[in-house]
Each structure stands twice: as C-alpha cells, then as structure tokens.
Amino acid sequence: MMRMRRFAGLLLLAAALPAAAQSAYRWVDKDGHVQYSDQPPPQAVKKFEERNVQPNRGNTQLPFATRKAAGEFPVTLYVGKDCDKACDEARALLGKRGVPFTEARLESADDVSTFKKRFGQDPFVPSLGVGKEMEAGFAAQPWNSLLDKAGYPAGKR
C-alpha cells in the first residue's frame, strides 16, 4: 500500500514537470496566416520558430494598481550599516502599503558614487527612490506623498 502511494506521488510529480516549461511554435501556413501552437507544426512546414516558454514568475498576487505603479515607478530603499530604527520604520511603511521594493545598501565608495550620479546629492539613509524621484531621510508623510504620486495604493495607514 505504501509503495503504491509513493508510486502515485512520483507519477503526479512527473506529470507536473512539463508544466514548468513548455514549447511554443510559430509559423506561417500556406495561405500566409501566422499560426501559433503548443504543438509542432505540420511536417509540410519547413520554417518555424520554437520558443521555450516559462511560466510567469511575476507577483500576480499584487493588486493591478500596485503592479502598474511598480512597472512605471520602481521603488528602491537605500539603507546603510548605521541605519537601524529608521530603516526598520521605512521597511514597515513599505510593507504596510504592500509596496514591492529593492533594498540597496550604501556601503562602498562605488555605491555612494552611483547614488550621487542618480540623484545629484550625497546619500542619507534611509532614502526612498521612486522612479527618478527621491526622498532623503525617513518621514512617513513625504514618503507616502511620493508613493501616492507614483500611483501606489494607500494601503492601511
């Protein structure tokens, strides 16, 4: 009985593997129409494209407005090694609003130089980059205003 369950589990796992990556085919038929399929084209078709299609790994669980804002105005939280409580409060604000963000540590001279080139000023941590806009130092009201302006939903404030 136990052996049968194990076999059934392995069989289900093997069946799920093809769903991880599939091929998609594109070709032009004899009438000049472009055809797309997950099945190979007929043998009469000599020229076709085969693409390995991966499942969408984006966070489709986020609300549409958040995904849209993140696509147009990505958020970066700039932190440093001496940024404890303020950085924690900054992360909490972004988490409470459900804002996806990248965290960048400003530790090396190259990090500081890159920040200066992007924003035209010396870094101050934490800082919030939203698209090309930046707010230095943590203050909830200006950070929320910057996120609102970019179209991020308000979340629970």
Short mmCIF file of N, CA, C and O in Angstrom, two decimals, residues 17-109:
data_model
loop_
_atom_site.label_atom_id
_atom_site.label_comp_id
_atom_site.label_asym_id
_atom_site.label_seq_id
_atom_site.Cartn_x
_atom_site.Cartn_y
_atom_site.Cartn_z
N LEU A 17 6.03 18.16 -14.15
CA LEU A 17 7.27 18.70 -14.68
C LEU A 17 7.10 19.38 -16.04
O LEU A 17 7.64 20.47 -16.25
N PRO A 18 6.37 18.83 -16.98
CA PRO A 18 6.22 19.52 -18.26
C PRO A 18 5.55 20.88 -18.15
O PRO A 18 5.74 21.75 -18.97
N ALA A 19 4.77 21.11 -17.10
CA ALA A 19 4.09 22.40 -16.93
C ALA A 19 5.08 23.50 -16.57
O ALA A 19 4.80 24.67 -16.74
N ALA A 20 6.26 23.13 -16.09
CA ALA A 20 7.25 24.14 -15.70
C ALA A 20 7.80 24.90 -16.91
O ALA A 20 8.05 26.08 -16.83
N ALA A 21 7.98 24.24 -18.01
CA ALA A 21 8.47 24.90 -19.22
C ALA A 21 7.89 24.18 -20.42
O ALA A 21 7.93 22.97 -20.51
N GLN A 22 7.30 24.95 -21.32
CA GLN A 22 6.69 24.35 -22.49
C GLN A 22 7.23 25.03 -23.73
O GLN A 22 7.71 26.15 -23.69
N SER A 23 7.10 24.34 -24.86
CA SER A 23 7.49 24.93 -26.13
C SER A 23 6.28 25.58 -26.78
O SER A 23 5.16 25.10 -26.65
N ALA A 24 6.56 26.68 -27.45
CA ALA A 24 5.53 27.35 -28.25
C ALA A 24 6.09 27.46 -29.66
O ALA A 24 7.28 27.72 -29.85
N TYR A 25 5.25 27.24 -30.65
CA TYR A 25 5.68 27.24 -32.04
C TYR A 25 4.97 28.35 -32.81
O TYR A 25 3.80 28.63 -32.57
N ARG A 26 5.71 28.96 -33.74
CA ARG A 26 5.16 29.99 -34.61
C ARG A 26 5.59 29.69 -36.04
O ARG A 26 6.76 29.40 -36.30
N TRP A 27 4.62 29.72 -36.97
CA TRP A 27 4.95 29.50 -38.37
C TRP A 27 3.90 30.18 -39.23
O TRP A 27 2.85 30.60 -38.76
N VAL A 28 4.21 30.30 -40.50
CA VAL A 28 3.28 30.87 -41.47
C VAL A 28 2.76 29.71 -42.32
O VAL A 28 3.54 28.94 -42.89
N ASP A 29 1.42 29.59 -42.39
CA ASP A 29 0.84 28.49 -43.16
C ASP A 29 0.86 28.81 -44.66
O ASP A 29 1.30 29.88 -45.08
N LYS A 30 0.38 27.86 -45.47
CA LYS A 30 0.44 28.00 -46.94
C LYS A 30 -0.39 29.18 -47.45
O LYS A 30 -0.14 29.69 -48.53
N ASP A 31 -1.37 29.66 -46.64
CA ASP A 31 -2.19 30.80 -47.03
C ASP A 31 -1.62 32.12 -46.54
O ASP A 31 -2.23 33.18 -46.73
N GLY A 32 -0.46 32.08 -45.89
CA GLY A 32 0.18 33.30 -45.41
C GLY A 32 -0.27 33.76 -44.04
O GLY A 32 0.06 34.85 -43.61
N HIS A 33 -1.03 32.93 -43.33
CA HIS A 33 -1.50 33.28 -41.99
C HIS A 33 -0.49 32.79 -40.95
O HIS A 33 0.00 31.67 -41.02
N VAL A 34 -0.22 33.67 -39.96
CA VAL A 34 0.68 33.28 -38.87
C VAL A 34 -0.08 32.38 -37.92
O VAL A 34 -1.21 32.67 -37.53
N GLN A 35 0.53 31.26 -37.57
CA GLN A 35 -0.08 30.28 -36.68
C GLN A 35 0.78 30.15 -35.41
O GLN A 35 2.01 30.20 -35.48
N TYR A 36 0.12 29.98 -34.28
CA TYR A 36 0.80 29.74 -33.01
C TYR A 36 0.20 28.47 -32.40
O TYR A 36 -1.01 28.26 -32.47
N SER A 37 1.06 27.67 -31.78
CA SER A 37 0.55 26.46 -31.17
C SER A 37 1.55 25.93 -30.15
O SER A 37 2.74 26.24 -30.21
N ASP A 38 1.03 25.11 -29.24
CA ASP A 38 1.92 24.40 -28.32
C ASP A 38 2.31 23.04 -28.91
O ASP A 38 3.06 22.29 -28.31
N GLN A 39 1.79 22.73 -30.10
CA GLN A 39 2.12 21.50 -30.82
C GLN A 39 3.02 21.85 -32.01
O GLN A 39 2.87 22.90 -32.61
N PRO A 40 3.95 20.98 -32.37
CA PRO A 40 4.80 21.25 -33.54
C PRO A 40 3.95 21.45 -34.80
O PRO A 40 2.86 20.88 -34.92
N PRO A 41 4.44 22.25 -35.74
CA PRO A 41 3.68 22.49 -36.97
C PRO A 41 3.64 21.23 -37.83
O PRO A 41 4.41 20.29 -37.63
N PRO A 42 2.74 21.21 -38.81
CA PRO A 42 2.69 20.06 -39.72
C PRO A 42 4.04 19.86 -40.40
O PRO A 42 4.82 20.80 -40.57
N GLN A 43 4.33 18.64 -40.81
CA GLN A 43 5.62 18.33 -41.43
C GLN A 43 5.86 19.11 -42.71
O GLN A 43 7.00 19.32 -43.10
N ALA A 44 4.80 19.55 -43.37
CA ALA A 44 4.95 20.30 -44.62
C ALA A 44 5.60 21.67 -44.37
O ALA A 44 6.20 22.25 -45.27
N VAL A 45 5.51 22.18 -43.16
CA VAL A 45 6.10 23.48 -42.82
C VAL A 45 7.59 23.27 -42.57
O VAL A 45 7.99 22.49 -41.71
N LYS A 46 8.40 23.94 -43.38
CA LYS A 46 9.85 23.76 -43.28
C LYS A 46 10.48 24.79 -42.35
O LYS A 46 11.49 24.52 -41.71
N LYS A 47 9.89 25.99 -42.25
CA LYS A 47 10.49 27.06 -41.47
C LYS A 47 9.51 27.45 -40.34
O LYS A 47 8.37 27.81 -40.61
N PHE A 48 9.99 27.34 -39.09
CA PHE A 48 9.17 27.73 -37.95
C PHE A 48 10.08 28.11 -36.80
O PHE A 48 11.27 27.84 -36.80
N GLU A 49 9.50 28.80 -35.82
CA GLU A 49 10.23 29.18 -34.62
C GLU A 49 9.72 28.34 -33.46
O GLU A 49 8.53 28.13 -33.32
N GLU A 50 10.65 27.88 -32.63
CA GLU A 50 10.27 27.18 -31.41
C GLU A 50 10.85 27.98 -30.25
O GLU A 50 12.03 28.33 -30.25
N ARG A 51 9.99 28.28 -29.29
CA ARG A 51 10.45 29.04 -28.12
C ARG A 51 10.09 28.26 -26.86
O ARG A 51 9.02 27.69 -26.76
N ASN A 52 11.02 28.28 -25.92
CA ASN A 52 10.79 27.66 -24.64
C ASN A 52 10.10 28.69 -23.75
O ASN A 52 10.67 29.71 -23.42
N VAL A 53 8.85 28.45 -23.41
CA VAL A 53 8.06 29.41 -22.65
C VAL A 53 8.07 29.02 -21.18
O VAL A 53 7.73 27.89 -20.83
N GLN A 54 8.47 29.97 -20.33
CA GLN A 54 8.47 29.75 -18.89
C GLN A 54 7.19 30.34 -18.30
O GLN A 54 6.69 31.33 -18.80
N PRO A 55 6.70 29.78 -17.23
CA PRO A 55 5.52 30.36 -16.60
C PRO A 55 5.84 31.74 -16.05
O PRO A 55 7.00 32.02 -15.73
N ASN A 56 4.84 32.60 -15.95
CA ASN A 56 5.01 33.93 -15.41
C ASN A 56 5.44 33.83 -13.96
O ASN A 56 4.74 33.26 -13.14
N ARG A 57 6.58 34.39 -13.67
CA ARG A 57 7.08 34.33 -12.30
C ARG A 57 6.86 35.65 -11.57
O ARG A 57 7.30 35.82 -10.46
N GLY A 58 6.20 36.61 -12.22
CA GLY A 58 5.91 37.88 -11.58
C GLY A 58 4.91 37.68 -10.46
O GLY A 58 4.25 36.66 -10.37
N ASN A 59 4.82 38.67 -9.60
CA ASN A 59 3.90 38.56 -8.49
C ASN A 59 2.51 38.99 -8.93
O ASN A 59 2.15 40.15 -8.83
N THR A 60 1.75 38.04 -9.43
CA THR A 60 0.40 38.35 -9.90
C THR A 60 -0.56 38.42 -8.73
O THR A 60 -1.74 38.68 -8.93
N GLN A 61 -0.08 38.21 -7.51
CA GLN A 61 -0.92 38.33 -6.33
C GLN A 61 -1.10 39.79 -5.93
O GLN A 61 -1.99 40.12 -5.18
N LEU A 62 -0.22 40.66 -6.41
CA LEU A 62 -0.33 42.08 -6.09
C LEU A 62 -1.51 42.68 -6.83
O LEU A 62 -1.83 42.27 -7.94
N PRO A 63 -2.16 43.69 -6.23
CA PRO A 63 -3.24 44.37 -6.94
C PRO A 63 -2.74 44.99 -8.24
O PRO A 63 -1.56 45.37 -8.34
N PHE A 64 -3.64 45.14 -9.20
CA PHE A 64 -3.27 45.68 -10.50
C PHE A 64 -2.60 47.04 -10.36
O PHE A 64 -1.58 47.32 -11.00
N ALA A 65 -3.16 47.94 -9.53
CA ALA A 65 -2.60 49.29 -9.37
C ALA A 65 -1.17 49.23 -8.86
O ALA A 65 -0.31 50.01 -9.29
N THR A 66 -0.89 48.31 -7.96
CA THR A 66 0.47 48.16 -7.43
C THR A 66 1.42 47.66 -8.51
O THR A 66 2.53 48.17 -8.66
N ARG A 67 0.98 46.65 -9.27
CA ARG A 67 1.82 46.13 -10.36
C ARG A 67 2.11 47.22 -11.38
O ARG A 67 3.23 47.34 -11.88
N LYS A 68 1.09 48.01 -11.72
CA LYS A 68 1.24 49.09 -12.70
C LYS A 68 2.24 50.13 -12.19
O LYS A 68 3.16 50.54 -12.90
N ALA A 69 2.05 50.57 -10.94
CA ALA A 69 2.96 51.57 -10.36
C ALA A 69 4.38 51.03 -10.29
O ALA A 69 5.34 51.74 -10.62
N ALA A 70 4.53 49.77 -9.91
CA ALA A 70 5.87 49.18 -9.79
C ALA A 70 6.54 49.08 -11.15
O ALA A 70 7.76 49.22 -11.26
N GLY A 71 5.77 48.85 -12.20
CA GLY A 71 6.34 48.79 -13.54
C GLY A 71 6.81 50.15 -14.03
O GLY A 71 7.82 50.25 -14.72
N GLU A 72 6.08 51.19 -13.69
CA GLU A 72 6.42 52.54 -14.15
C GLU A 72 7.37 53.28 -13.19
O GLU A 72 8.18 54.08 -13.63
N PHE A 73 7.21 53.03 -11.89
CA PHE A 73 7.99 53.74 -10.88
C PHE A 73 8.52 52.75 -9.84
O PHE A 73 7.99 52.64 -8.74
N PRO A 74 9.58 52.00 -10.20
CA PRO A 74 10.11 51.02 -9.25
C PRO A 74 10.64 51.73 -7.99
O PRO A 74 11.14 52.85 -8.06
N VAL A 75 10.50 51.05 -6.87
CA VAL A 75 10.88 51.62 -5.58
C VAL A 75 12.18 50.97 -5.10
O VAL A 75 12.33 49.75 -5.12
N THR A 76 13.10 51.84 -4.65
CA THR A 76 14.35 51.37 -4.06
C THR A 76 14.50 52.03 -2.70
O THR A 76 14.37 53.25 -2.57
N LEU A 77 14.77 51.23 -1.69
CA LEU A 77 15.04 51.71 -0.35
C LEU A 77 16.55 51.67 -0.17
O LEU A 77 17.17 50.62 -0.25
N TYR A 78 17.14 52.84 0.07
CA TYR A 78 18.58 52.95 0.27
C TYR A 78 18.86 52.93 1.77
O TYR A 78 18.32 53.74 2.51
N VAL A 79 19.68 51.97 2.19
CA VAL A 79 19.99 51.80 3.60
C VAL A 79 21.51 51.75 3.78
O VAL A 79 22.26 51.62 2.81
N GLY A 80 21.94 51.86 5.02
CA GLY A 80 23.36 51.78 5.34
C GLY A 80 23.56 50.99 6.62
O GLY A 80 22.59 50.58 7.28
N LYS A 81 24.81 50.80 7.00
CA LYS A 81 25.08 49.95 8.16
C LYS A 81 24.71 50.62 9.49
O LYS A 81 24.51 49.95 10.48
N ASP A 82 24.60 51.95 9.53
CA ASP A 82 24.24 52.64 10.77
C ASP A 82 22.78 53.10 10.75
O ASP A 82 22.43 54.11 11.34
N CYS A 83 21.95 52.38 10.08
CA CYS A 83 20.55 52.76 9.89
C CYS A 83 19.67 51.68 10.47
O CYS A 83 19.22 50.80 9.77
N ASP A 84 19.44 51.75 11.77
CA ASP A 84 18.68 50.68 12.41
C ASP A 84 17.19 51.00 12.49
O ASP A 84 16.41 50.51 11.69
N LYS A 85 16.81 51.81 13.46
CA LYS A 85 15.39 52.08 13.71
C LYS A 85 14.72 52.76 12.52
O LYS A 85 13.62 52.38 12.12
N ALA A 86 15.37 53.76 11.94
CA ALA A 86 14.77 54.49 10.81
C ALA A 86 14.57 53.56 9.61
O ALA A 86 13.54 53.63 8.93
N CYS A 87 15.52 52.68 9.37
CA CYS A 87 15.39 51.74 8.24
C CYS A 87 14.28 50.73 8.53
O CYS A 87 13.54 50.36 7.62
N ASP A 88 14.17 50.30 9.77
CA ASP A 88 13.09 49.38 10.13
C ASP A 88 11.73 50.04 9.94
O ASP A 88 10.79 49.42 9.44
N GLU A 89 11.62 51.32 10.33
CA GLU A 89 10.36 52.06 10.15
C GLU A 89 10.06 52.23 8.66
O GLU A 89 8.89 52.14 8.24
N ALA A 90 11.09 52.48 7.86
CA ALA A 90 10.91 52.63 6.41
C ALA A 90 10.41 51.33 5.79
O ALA A 90 9.47 51.33 5.00
N ARG A 91 11.02 50.21 6.17
CA ARG A 91 10.57 48.91 5.67
C ARG A 91 9.13 48.63 6.09
O ARG A 91 8.33 48.10 5.32
N ALA A 92 8.80 49.01 7.33
CA ALA A 92 7.45 48.78 7.84
C ALA A 92 6.43 49.59 7.04
O ALA A 92 5.35 49.08 6.71
N LEU A 93 6.75 50.84 6.70
CA LEU A 93 5.84 51.66 5.91
C LEU A 93 5.59 51.03 4.55
O LEU A 93 4.45 50.92 4.10
N LEU A 94 6.67 50.61 3.89
CA LEU A 94 6.53 49.98 2.57
C LEU A 94 5.76 48.67 2.67
O LEU A 94 4.90 48.38 1.82
N GLY A 95 6.02 47.89 3.71
CA GLY A 95 5.31 46.64 3.90
C GLY A 95 3.83 46.85 4.17
O GLY A 95 2.98 46.13 3.65
N LYS A 96 3.53 47.86 4.98
CA LYS A 96 2.13 48.16 5.32
C LYS A 96 1.34 48.57 4.08
O LYS A 96 0.17 48.22 3.94
N ARG A 97 2.00 49.28 3.18
CA ARG A 97 1.33 49.70 1.94
C ARG A 97 1.35 48.61 0.88
O ARG A 97 0.71 48.74 -0.16
N GLY A 98 2.12 47.56 1.10
CA GLY A 98 2.20 46.48 0.12
C GLY A 98 3.02 46.86 -1.10
O GLY A 98 2.79 46.37 -2.19
N VAL A 99 4.02 47.72 -0.89
CA VAL A 99 4.86 48.21 -1.99
C VAL A 99 6.04 47.26 -2.20
O VAL A 99 6.85 47.07 -1.29
N PRO A 100 6.17 46.67 -3.39
CA PRO A 100 7.36 45.85 -3.66
C PRO A 100 8.55 46.78 -3.85
O PRO A 100 8.43 47.82 -4.50
N PHE A 101 9.68 46.44 -3.25
CA PHE A 101 10.84 47.31 -3.35
C PHE A 101 12.13 46.52 -3.36
O PHE A 101 12.18 45.36 -2.94
N THR A 102 13.16 47.18 -3.85
CA THR A 102 14.51 46.64 -3.83
C THR A 102 15.26 47.39 -2.75
O THR A 102 15.12 48.61 -2.64
N GLU A 103 16.05 46.69 -2.00
CA GLU A 103 16.85 47.33 -0.96
C GLU A 103 18.29 47.43 -1.44
O GLU A 103 18.88 46.44 -1.84
N ALA A 104 18.83 48.64 -1.42
CA ALA A 104 20.21 48.87 -1.85
C ALA A 104 21.02 49.37 -0.66
O ALA A 104 20.64 50.35 -0.01
N ARG A 105 22.12 48.69 -0.40
CA ARG A 105 22.98 49.09 0.73
C ARG A 105 24.05 50.05 0.21
O ARG A 105 24.72 49.74 -0.76
N LEU A 106 24.17 51.16 0.88
CA LEU A 106 25.18 52.16 0.53
C LEU A 106 26.37 51.95 1.47
O LEU A 106 26.44 52.53 2.55
N GLU A 107 27.31 51.12 1.03
CA GLU A 107 28.43 50.78 1.89
C GLU A 107 29.78 51.15 1.28
O GLU A 107 30.67 51.59 1.97
N SER A 108 29.92 50.98 -0.02
CA SER A 108 31.22 51.24 -0.65
C SER A 108 31.23 52.61 -1.33
O SER A 108 30.19 53.24 -1.52
N ALA A 109 32.42 53.03 -1.72
CA ALA A 109 32.56 54.30 -2.44
C ALA A 109 31.82 54.24 -3.77
O ALA A 109 31.22 55.25 -4.20
#
